[in-house]
């Protein structure tokens, strides 16, 4: 992973973490709502995993937001 994508991956994790906390959810609850494993949510939030577009869409649906909103927020944080 190059430096630019690494920055975006970490920023996306911060966006997911913030959205999850704003919703008042645990990582486990987000994982259940999105249909992913809890450890995967932790890895995303900590920037250890880079999500696929399908996962971005799944997380966005769980939050009731459009996927482009999550991506745009990550881009803003990462710039």
Short mmCIF file of C-alpha atoms in Angstrom, two decimals:
data_model
loop_
_atom_site.label_atom_id
_atom_site.label_comp_id
_atom_site.label_asym_id
_atom_site.label_seq_id
_atom_site.Cartn_x
_atom_site.Cartn_y
_atom_site.Cartn_z
CA UNK A 1 0.00 0.00 0.00
CA UNK A 2 1.47 3.36 -0.96
CA UNK A 3 1.66 6.37 1.37
CA UNK A 4 -1.41 8.13 -0.01
CA UNK A 5 -3.68 5.09 0.26
CA UNK A 6 -2.33 4.40 3.77
CA UNK A 7 -3.34 7.91 4.86
CA UNK A 8 -6.82 7.41 3.38
CA UNK A 9 -7.15 4.00 5.06
CA UNK A 10 -6.33 5.48 8.47
CA UNK A 11 -8.65 8.44 7.86
CA UNK A 12 -11.49 6.13 6.82
CA UNK A 13 -11.01 4.21 10.04
CA UNK A 14 -11.33 7.40 12.06
CA UNK A 15 -14.52 8.29 10.16
CA UNK A 16 -16.02 4.86 10.88
CA UNK A 17 -15.03 5.07 14.54
CA UNK A 18 -16.53 8.53 14.92
CA UNK A 19 -19.77 7.56 13.15
CA UNK A 20 -20.06 4.45 15.31
CA UNK A 21 -19.57 6.41 18.54
CA UNK A 22 -22.05 9.07 17.40
CA UNK A 23 -24.58 6.28 16.85
CA UNK A 24 -23.85 5.01 20.37
CA UNK A 25 -22.81 1.59 19.09
CA UNK A 26 -20.08 -0.78 20.14
CA UNK A 27 -17.82 -2.31 17.52
CA UNK A 28 -19.76 -5.51 18.00
CA UNK A 29 -23.08 -3.78 17.28
CA UNK A 30 -21.75 -2.11 14.13
CA UNK A 31 -20.33 -5.43 13.00
CA UNK A 32 -23.70 -7.11 13.51
CA UNK A 33 -25.58 -4.35 11.67
CA UNK A 34 -23.10 -4.41 8.77
CA UNK A 35 -22.70 -8.19 8.63
CA UNK A 36 -18.94 -8.18 9.21
CA UNK A 37 -16.79 -9.60 12.01
CA UNK A 38 -16.14 -7.45 15.07
CA UNK A 39 -12.38 -7.81 14.75
CA UNK A 40 -12.65 -6.54 11.17
CA UNK A 41 -14.38 -3.39 12.44
CA UNK A 42 -11.53 -2.92 14.91
CA UNK A 43 -8.96 -3.43 12.17
CA UNK A 44 -10.74 -0.88 9.96
CA UNK A 45 -10.97 1.67 12.75
CA UNK A 46 -7.29 1.26 13.56
CA UNK A 47 -6.20 1.55 9.92
CA UNK A 48 -4.90 -2.02 9.78
CA UNK A 49 -7.34 -3.04 7.03
CA UNK A 50 -8.39 -1.22 3.90
CA UNK A 51 -12.07 -1.80 3.07
CA UNK A 52 -13.38 -2.94 -0.28
CA UNK A 53 -16.04 -0.85 -1.97
CA UNK A 54 -18.60 -3.46 -0.95
CA UNK A 55 -17.64 -3.03 2.71
CA UNK A 56 -17.78 0.77 2.41
CA UNK A 57 -21.31 0.44 1.01
CA UNK A 58 -22.32 -2.03 3.73
CA UNK A 59 -21.03 0.23 6.50
CA UNK A 60 -22.71 3.26 4.96
CA UNK A 61 -26.03 1.41 4.86
CA UNK A 62 -25.61 0.41 8.50
CA UNK A 63 -25.13 4.10 9.38
CA UNK A 64 -27.99 5.19 7.11
CA UNK A 65 -25.64 7.36 5.07
CA UNK A 66 -24.50 7.37 1.47
CA UNK A 67 -21.13 5.73 0.87
CA UNK A 68 -19.74 8.83 -0.79
CA UNK A 69 -20.29 10.74 2.46
CA UNK A 70 -18.01 8.38 4.37
CA UNK A 71 -15.38 8.51 1.62
CA UNK A 72 -15.55 12.31 1.38
CA UNK A 73 -15.13 12.62 5.14
CA UNK A 74 -12.08 10.36 5.00
CA UNK A 75 -10.61 12.34 2.12
CA UNK A 76 -11.08 15.58 4.08
CA UNK A 77 -9.34 14.10 7.12
CA UNK A 78 -6.55 12.62 5.04
CA UNK A 79 -5.65 15.79 3.17
#
